[in-house]
Coordinates of C-alpha atoms in Angstrom, one line a residue:
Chain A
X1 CA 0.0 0.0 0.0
X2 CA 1.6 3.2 -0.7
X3 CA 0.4 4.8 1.9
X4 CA 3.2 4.0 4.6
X5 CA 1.3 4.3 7.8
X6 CA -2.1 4.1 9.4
X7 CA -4.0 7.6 9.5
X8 CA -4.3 7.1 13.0
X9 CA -0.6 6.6 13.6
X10 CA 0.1 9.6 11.6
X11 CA -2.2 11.5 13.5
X12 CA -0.5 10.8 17.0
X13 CA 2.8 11.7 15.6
X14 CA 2.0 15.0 14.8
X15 CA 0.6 15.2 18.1
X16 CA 4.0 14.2 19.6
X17 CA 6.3 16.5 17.8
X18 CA 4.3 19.7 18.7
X19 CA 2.3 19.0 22.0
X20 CA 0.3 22.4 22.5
X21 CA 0.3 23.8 25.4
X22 CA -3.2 23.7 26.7
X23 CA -5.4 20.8 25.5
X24 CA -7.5 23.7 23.6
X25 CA -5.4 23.9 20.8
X26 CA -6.8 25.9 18.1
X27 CA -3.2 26.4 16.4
X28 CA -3.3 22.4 16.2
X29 CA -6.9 22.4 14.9
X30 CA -6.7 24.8 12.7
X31 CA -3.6 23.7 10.6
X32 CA -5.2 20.8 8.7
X33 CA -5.9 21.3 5.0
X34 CA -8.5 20.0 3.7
X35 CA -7.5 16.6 2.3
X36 CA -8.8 13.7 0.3
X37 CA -9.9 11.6 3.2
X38 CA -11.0 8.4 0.7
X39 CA -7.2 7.0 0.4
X40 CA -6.9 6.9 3.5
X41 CA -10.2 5.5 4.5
X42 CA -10.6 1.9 3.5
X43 CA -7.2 1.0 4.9
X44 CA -7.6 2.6 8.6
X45 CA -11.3 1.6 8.4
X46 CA -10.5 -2.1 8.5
X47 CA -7.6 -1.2 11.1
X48 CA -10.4 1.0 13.6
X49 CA -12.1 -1.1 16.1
X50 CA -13.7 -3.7 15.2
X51 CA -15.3 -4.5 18.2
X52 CA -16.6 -0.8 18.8
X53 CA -20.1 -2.2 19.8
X54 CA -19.1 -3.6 23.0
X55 CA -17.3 0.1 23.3
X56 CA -20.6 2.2 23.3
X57 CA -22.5 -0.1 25.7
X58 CA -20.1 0.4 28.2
X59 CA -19.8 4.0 28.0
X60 CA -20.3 5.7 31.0
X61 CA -23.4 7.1 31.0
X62 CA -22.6 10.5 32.7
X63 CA -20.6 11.9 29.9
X64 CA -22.4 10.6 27.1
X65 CA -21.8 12.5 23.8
X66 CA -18.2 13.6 23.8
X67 CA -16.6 10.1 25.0
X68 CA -19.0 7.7 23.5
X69 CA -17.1 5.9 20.9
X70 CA -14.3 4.6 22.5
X71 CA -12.2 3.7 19.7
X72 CA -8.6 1.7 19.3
X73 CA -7.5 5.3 16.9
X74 CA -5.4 6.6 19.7
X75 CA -4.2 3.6 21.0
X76 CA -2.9 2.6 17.5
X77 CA -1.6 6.3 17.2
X78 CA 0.0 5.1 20.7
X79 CA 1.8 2.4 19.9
X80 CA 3.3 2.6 16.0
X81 CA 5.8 4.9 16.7
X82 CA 8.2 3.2 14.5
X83 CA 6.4 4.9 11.5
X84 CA 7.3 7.5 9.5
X85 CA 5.8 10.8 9.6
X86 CA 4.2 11.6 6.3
X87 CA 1.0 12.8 5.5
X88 CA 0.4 13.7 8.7
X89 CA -1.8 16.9 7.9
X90 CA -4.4 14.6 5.8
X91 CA -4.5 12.2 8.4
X92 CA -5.9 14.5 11.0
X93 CA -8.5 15.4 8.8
X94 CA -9.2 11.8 8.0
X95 CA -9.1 11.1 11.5
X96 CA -12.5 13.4 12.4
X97 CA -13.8 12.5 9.3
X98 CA -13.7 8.5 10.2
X99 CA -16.6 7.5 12.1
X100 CA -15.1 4.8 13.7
X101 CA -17.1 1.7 13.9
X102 CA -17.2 -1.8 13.0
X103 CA -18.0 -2.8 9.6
X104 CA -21.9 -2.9 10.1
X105 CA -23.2 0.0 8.6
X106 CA -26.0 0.6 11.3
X107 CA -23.1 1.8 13.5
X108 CA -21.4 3.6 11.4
X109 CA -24.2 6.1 10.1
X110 CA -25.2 6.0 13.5
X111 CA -21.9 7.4 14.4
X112 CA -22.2 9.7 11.3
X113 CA -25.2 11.6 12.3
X114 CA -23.4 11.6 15.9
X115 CA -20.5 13.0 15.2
X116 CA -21.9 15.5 12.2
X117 CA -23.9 17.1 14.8
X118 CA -21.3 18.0 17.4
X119 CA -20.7 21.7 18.4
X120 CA -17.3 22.9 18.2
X121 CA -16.5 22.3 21.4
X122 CA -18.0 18.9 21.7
X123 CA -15.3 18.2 18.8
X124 CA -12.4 19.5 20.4
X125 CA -13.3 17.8 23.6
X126 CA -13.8 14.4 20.9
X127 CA -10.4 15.2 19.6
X128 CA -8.6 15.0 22.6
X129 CA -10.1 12.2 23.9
X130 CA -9.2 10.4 20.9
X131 CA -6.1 11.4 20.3
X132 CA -4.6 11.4 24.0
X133 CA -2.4 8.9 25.2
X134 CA 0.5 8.3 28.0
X135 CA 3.6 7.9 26.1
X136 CA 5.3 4.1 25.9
X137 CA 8.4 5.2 26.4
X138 CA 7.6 6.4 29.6
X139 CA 5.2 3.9 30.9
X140 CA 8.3 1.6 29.6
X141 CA 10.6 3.1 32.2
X142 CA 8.2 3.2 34.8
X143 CA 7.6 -0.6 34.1
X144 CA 11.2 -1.4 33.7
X145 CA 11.6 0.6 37.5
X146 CA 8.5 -1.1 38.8
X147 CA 9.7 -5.2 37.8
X148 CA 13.8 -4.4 37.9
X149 CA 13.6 -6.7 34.6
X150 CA 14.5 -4.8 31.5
X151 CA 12.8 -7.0 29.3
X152 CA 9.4 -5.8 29.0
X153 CA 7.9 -6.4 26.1
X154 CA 5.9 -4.1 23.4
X155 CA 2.5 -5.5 23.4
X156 CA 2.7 -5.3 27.4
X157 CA 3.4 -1.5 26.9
X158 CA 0.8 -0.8 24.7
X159 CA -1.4 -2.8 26.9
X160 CA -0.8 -0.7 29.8
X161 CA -0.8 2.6 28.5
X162 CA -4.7 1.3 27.4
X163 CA -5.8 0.6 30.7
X164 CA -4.2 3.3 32.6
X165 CA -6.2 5.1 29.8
X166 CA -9.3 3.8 30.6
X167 CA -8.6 3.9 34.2
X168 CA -7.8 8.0 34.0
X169 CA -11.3 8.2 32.2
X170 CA -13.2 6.3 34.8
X171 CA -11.6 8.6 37.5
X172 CA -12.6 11.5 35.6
X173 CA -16.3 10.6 35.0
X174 CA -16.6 9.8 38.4
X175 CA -14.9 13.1 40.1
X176 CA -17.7 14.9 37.7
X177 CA -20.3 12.7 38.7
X178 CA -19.3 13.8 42.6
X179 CA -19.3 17.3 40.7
X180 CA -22.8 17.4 39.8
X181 CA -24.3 15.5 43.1
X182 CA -22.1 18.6 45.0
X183 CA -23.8 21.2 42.8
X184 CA -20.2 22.8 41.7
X185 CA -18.9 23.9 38.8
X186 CA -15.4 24.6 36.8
X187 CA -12.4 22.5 36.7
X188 CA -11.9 19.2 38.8
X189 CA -10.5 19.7 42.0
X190 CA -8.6 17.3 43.8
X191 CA -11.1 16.9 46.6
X192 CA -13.2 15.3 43.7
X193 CA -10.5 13.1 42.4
X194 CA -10.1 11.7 45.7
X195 CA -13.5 11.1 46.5
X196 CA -14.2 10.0 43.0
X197 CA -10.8 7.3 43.8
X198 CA -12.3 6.6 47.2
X199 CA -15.9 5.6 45.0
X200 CA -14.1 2.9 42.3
X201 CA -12.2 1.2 45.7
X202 CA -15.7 0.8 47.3
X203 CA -16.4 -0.8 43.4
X204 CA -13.8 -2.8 43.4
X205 CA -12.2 -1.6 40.2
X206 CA -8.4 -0.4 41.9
X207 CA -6.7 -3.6 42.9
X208 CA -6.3 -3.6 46.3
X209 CA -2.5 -4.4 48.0
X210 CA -2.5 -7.3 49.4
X211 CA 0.7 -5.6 51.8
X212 CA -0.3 -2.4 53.2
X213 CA 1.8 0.8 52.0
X214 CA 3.9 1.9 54.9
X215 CA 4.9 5.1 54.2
X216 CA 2.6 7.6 52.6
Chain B
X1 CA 7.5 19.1 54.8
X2 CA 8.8 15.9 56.5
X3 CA 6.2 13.5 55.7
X4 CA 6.9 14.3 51.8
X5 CA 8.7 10.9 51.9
X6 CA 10.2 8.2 53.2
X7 CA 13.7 8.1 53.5
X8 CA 15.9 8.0 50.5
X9 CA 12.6 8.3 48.5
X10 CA 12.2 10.4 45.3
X11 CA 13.4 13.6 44.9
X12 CA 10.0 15.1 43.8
X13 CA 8.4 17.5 46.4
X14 CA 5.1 16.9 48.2
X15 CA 2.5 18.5 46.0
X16 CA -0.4 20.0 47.7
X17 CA -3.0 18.2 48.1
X18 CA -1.7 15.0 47.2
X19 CA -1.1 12.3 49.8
X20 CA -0.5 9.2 48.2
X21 CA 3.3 9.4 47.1
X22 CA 4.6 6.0 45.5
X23 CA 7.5 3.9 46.4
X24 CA 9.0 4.3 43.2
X25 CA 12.8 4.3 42.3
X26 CA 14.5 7.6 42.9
X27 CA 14.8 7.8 39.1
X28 CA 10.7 8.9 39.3
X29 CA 10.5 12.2 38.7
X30 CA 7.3 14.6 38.7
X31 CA 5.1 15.0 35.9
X32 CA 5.8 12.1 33.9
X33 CA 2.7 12.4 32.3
X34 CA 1.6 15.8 33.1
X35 CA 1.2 16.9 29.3
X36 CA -0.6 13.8 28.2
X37 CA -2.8 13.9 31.5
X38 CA -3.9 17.2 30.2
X39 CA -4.9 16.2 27.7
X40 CA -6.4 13.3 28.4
X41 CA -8.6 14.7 31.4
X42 CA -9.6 17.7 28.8
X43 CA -10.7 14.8 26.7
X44 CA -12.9 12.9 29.5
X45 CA -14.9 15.7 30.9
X46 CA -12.5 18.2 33.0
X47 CA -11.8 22.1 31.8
X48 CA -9.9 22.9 28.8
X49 CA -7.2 24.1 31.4
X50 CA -6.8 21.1 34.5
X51 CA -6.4 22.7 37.8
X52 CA -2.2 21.4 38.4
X53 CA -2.9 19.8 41.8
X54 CA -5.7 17.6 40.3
X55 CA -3.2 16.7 37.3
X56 CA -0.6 15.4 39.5
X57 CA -3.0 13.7 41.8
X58 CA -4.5 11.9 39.0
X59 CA -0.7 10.9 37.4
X60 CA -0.2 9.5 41.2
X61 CA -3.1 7.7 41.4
X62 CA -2.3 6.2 37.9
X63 CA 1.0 5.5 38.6
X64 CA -0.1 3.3 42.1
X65 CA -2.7 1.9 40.0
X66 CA 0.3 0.3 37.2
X67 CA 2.4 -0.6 39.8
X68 CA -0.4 -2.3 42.3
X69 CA -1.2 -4.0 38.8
X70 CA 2.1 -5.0 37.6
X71 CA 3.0 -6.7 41.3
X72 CA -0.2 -8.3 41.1
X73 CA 0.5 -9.7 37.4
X74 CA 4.1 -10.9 38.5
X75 CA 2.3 -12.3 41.9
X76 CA 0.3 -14.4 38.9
X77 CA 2.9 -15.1 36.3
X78 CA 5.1 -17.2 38.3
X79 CA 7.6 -15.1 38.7
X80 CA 9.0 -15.9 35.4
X81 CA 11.2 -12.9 35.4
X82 CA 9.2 -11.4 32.9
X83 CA 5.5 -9.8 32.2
X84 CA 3.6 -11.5 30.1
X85 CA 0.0 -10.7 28.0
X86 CA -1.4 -13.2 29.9
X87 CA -1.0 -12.3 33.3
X88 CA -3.0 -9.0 32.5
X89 CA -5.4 -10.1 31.1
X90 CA -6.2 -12.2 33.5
X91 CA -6.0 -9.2 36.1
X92 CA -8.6 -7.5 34.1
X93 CA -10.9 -10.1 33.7
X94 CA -13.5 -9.2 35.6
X95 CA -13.3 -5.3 34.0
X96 CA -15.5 -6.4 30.5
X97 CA -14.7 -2.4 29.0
X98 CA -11.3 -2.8 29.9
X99 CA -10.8 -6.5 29.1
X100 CA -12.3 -5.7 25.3
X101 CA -9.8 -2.9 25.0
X102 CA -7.0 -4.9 25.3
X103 CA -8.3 -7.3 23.1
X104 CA -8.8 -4.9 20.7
X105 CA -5.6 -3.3 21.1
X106 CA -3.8 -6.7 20.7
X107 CA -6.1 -7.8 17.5
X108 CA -4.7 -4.3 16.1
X109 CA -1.2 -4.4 16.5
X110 CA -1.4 -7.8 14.6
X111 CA -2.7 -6.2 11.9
X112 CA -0.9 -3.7 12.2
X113 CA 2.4 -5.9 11.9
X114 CA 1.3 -7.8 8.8
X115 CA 0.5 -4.2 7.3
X116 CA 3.9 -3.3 8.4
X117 CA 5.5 -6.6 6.6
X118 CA 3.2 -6.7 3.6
X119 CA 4.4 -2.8 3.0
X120 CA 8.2 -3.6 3.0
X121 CA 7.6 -6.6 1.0
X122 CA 6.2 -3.9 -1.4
X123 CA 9.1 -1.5 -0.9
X124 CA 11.8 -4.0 -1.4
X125 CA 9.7 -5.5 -4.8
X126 CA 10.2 -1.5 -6.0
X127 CA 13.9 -1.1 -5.0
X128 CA 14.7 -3.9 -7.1
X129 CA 13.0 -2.9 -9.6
X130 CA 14.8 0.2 -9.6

């Protein structure tokens, strides 16, 4: 295929090179060029989640619109890396423009008619969710200082990054659902995030130590 | 602030509002992921702009989360001396959103590979062509 990289891939490199400084970026949203997205279609739409059905069950129901497709795009921006950076500029643009779903067309128009209809700031919000991601190489080195064993391997890494992924957006939805029950507004605060931590312990979603930590 | 650590912990300070430092190597330092975090937080639901206190909090939490998970996966994976897929997901069973991430995450990189191999198959068929 002559095109050297999945869209997605591309997409996170650019993101790497030039991180902007707040996550509202308009700099970073503005520079795409309009672009054929249809080359690059078939071949990331066969890469994008194929399970995405499972993905919009499970979204959590208190922030609905903005996070409901979970989709594998930035985790596969995540973990090629080893790519080249070409065509980086199209690929963002292919990257909004591909309603990620699986192959059954009920999803995808549904996803259409989703995504068509977001407000601008619904889309930006879209955009960072999809396209955020803890780097490898870090997690690598915090995995390396965490087993002492320098082997760890790539899939493990990628693994990883996923779930601490997920984990971060369960912590968030939660800190805003203690948000709303509160009545307060404006950024998280940390009294949030540590209620909103204390709530998934109680559900049993942070694995518990079996040794207590000592020193805090 | 002496209960910022343990001794010969870290070098990072105690941030405000934070109380759960991690026994980490001294190589740890702060904001590991603070930039991504941003991001990522912007993307779940928090302001455009994070309060700092909350980002590192969160980075905390998620690194006691990884390491609480990767002992637990060793505890598992027989001490093999190294991590495997396995042990993980195993860990996560129980999690379904989570579990059919990784699956999905795994399933791609295969693909991704073959893509990989089928594209410098193509590259070398040019070059000697050439």
């Amino acid at each position: 295929m002559n095109q050297s990289k999945d869209p997605f891939e591309a997409a996170y490199e650019e993101q790497e090179e030039s991180p902007p400084d707040s996550p509202l970026a308009p700099a970073d949203y503005d520079r795409r060029p309009a672009s054929p997205p249809s080359a690059a279609a078939p071949a990331s739409q066969n890469a994008a989640t194929a399970p995405d059905d499972e993905e919009t069950e499970h979204v959590n129901p208190s922030d609905p619109s903005p996070s409901a497709p979970a989709s594998a795009s930035a985790k596969i921006k995540g973990k090629s890396k080893e790519e080249d950076e070409d065509e980086e500029e199209e690929n963002m643009e292919v990257e909004l423009a591909k309603f990620p779903a699986s192959g059954d067309p009920n999803k995808m128009a549904k996803m259409q008619t989703i995504l068509s209809q977001f407000t601008e700031d619904q889309m930006t919000r879209y955009e960072s969710f999809r396209r955020s991601a803890l780097q490898k190489a870090t997690m690598r080195r915090l995995l390396v200082s965490i087993t002492g064993s320098q082997k760890i391997s790539m899939p493990v890494t990628i693994v990883v990054c996923g779930i601490a992924k997920m984990f971060v957006g369960e912590l968030i939805e939660t800190a805003r659902m203690v948000m709303t029950e509160r009545n307060e507004s404006g950024p998280i605060r940390p009294c949030h995030i540590r209620e909103s931590y204390r709530r998934l312990k109680l559900e049993g979603k942070v694995p518990k130590r079996s040794v207590p930590r000592l020193f805090r | 602030m002496s209960s910022s650590g343990a001794a010969g912990q870290s070098a990072k300070p105690a941030k405000a509002g934070s109380s759960q430092p991690s026994e980490t190597s001294v190589k740890r330092k702060r904001g590991m992921f603070q930039k991504d975090l941003q991001h990522m937080m912007y993307g779940f639901g928090d302001d455009p702009n994070p309060i700092p206190e909350s980002v590192a909090l969160v980075e905390d939490i998620v690194v006691e989360y990884v390491t609480d998970m990767v002992h637990k996966a060793q505890d598992i994976g027989s001490k093999r001396g190294k991590i495997s897929i396995e042990d993980f997901l195993y860990l996560i069973r129980k999690d379904t959103p989570k579990l059919n991430r990784c699956t999905e995450l795994l399933s791609m990189q295969e693909e991704l590979k073959q893509a990989r191999k089928a594209f410098d198959v193509d590259e070398e068929k040019l070059a000697s062509l050439e």
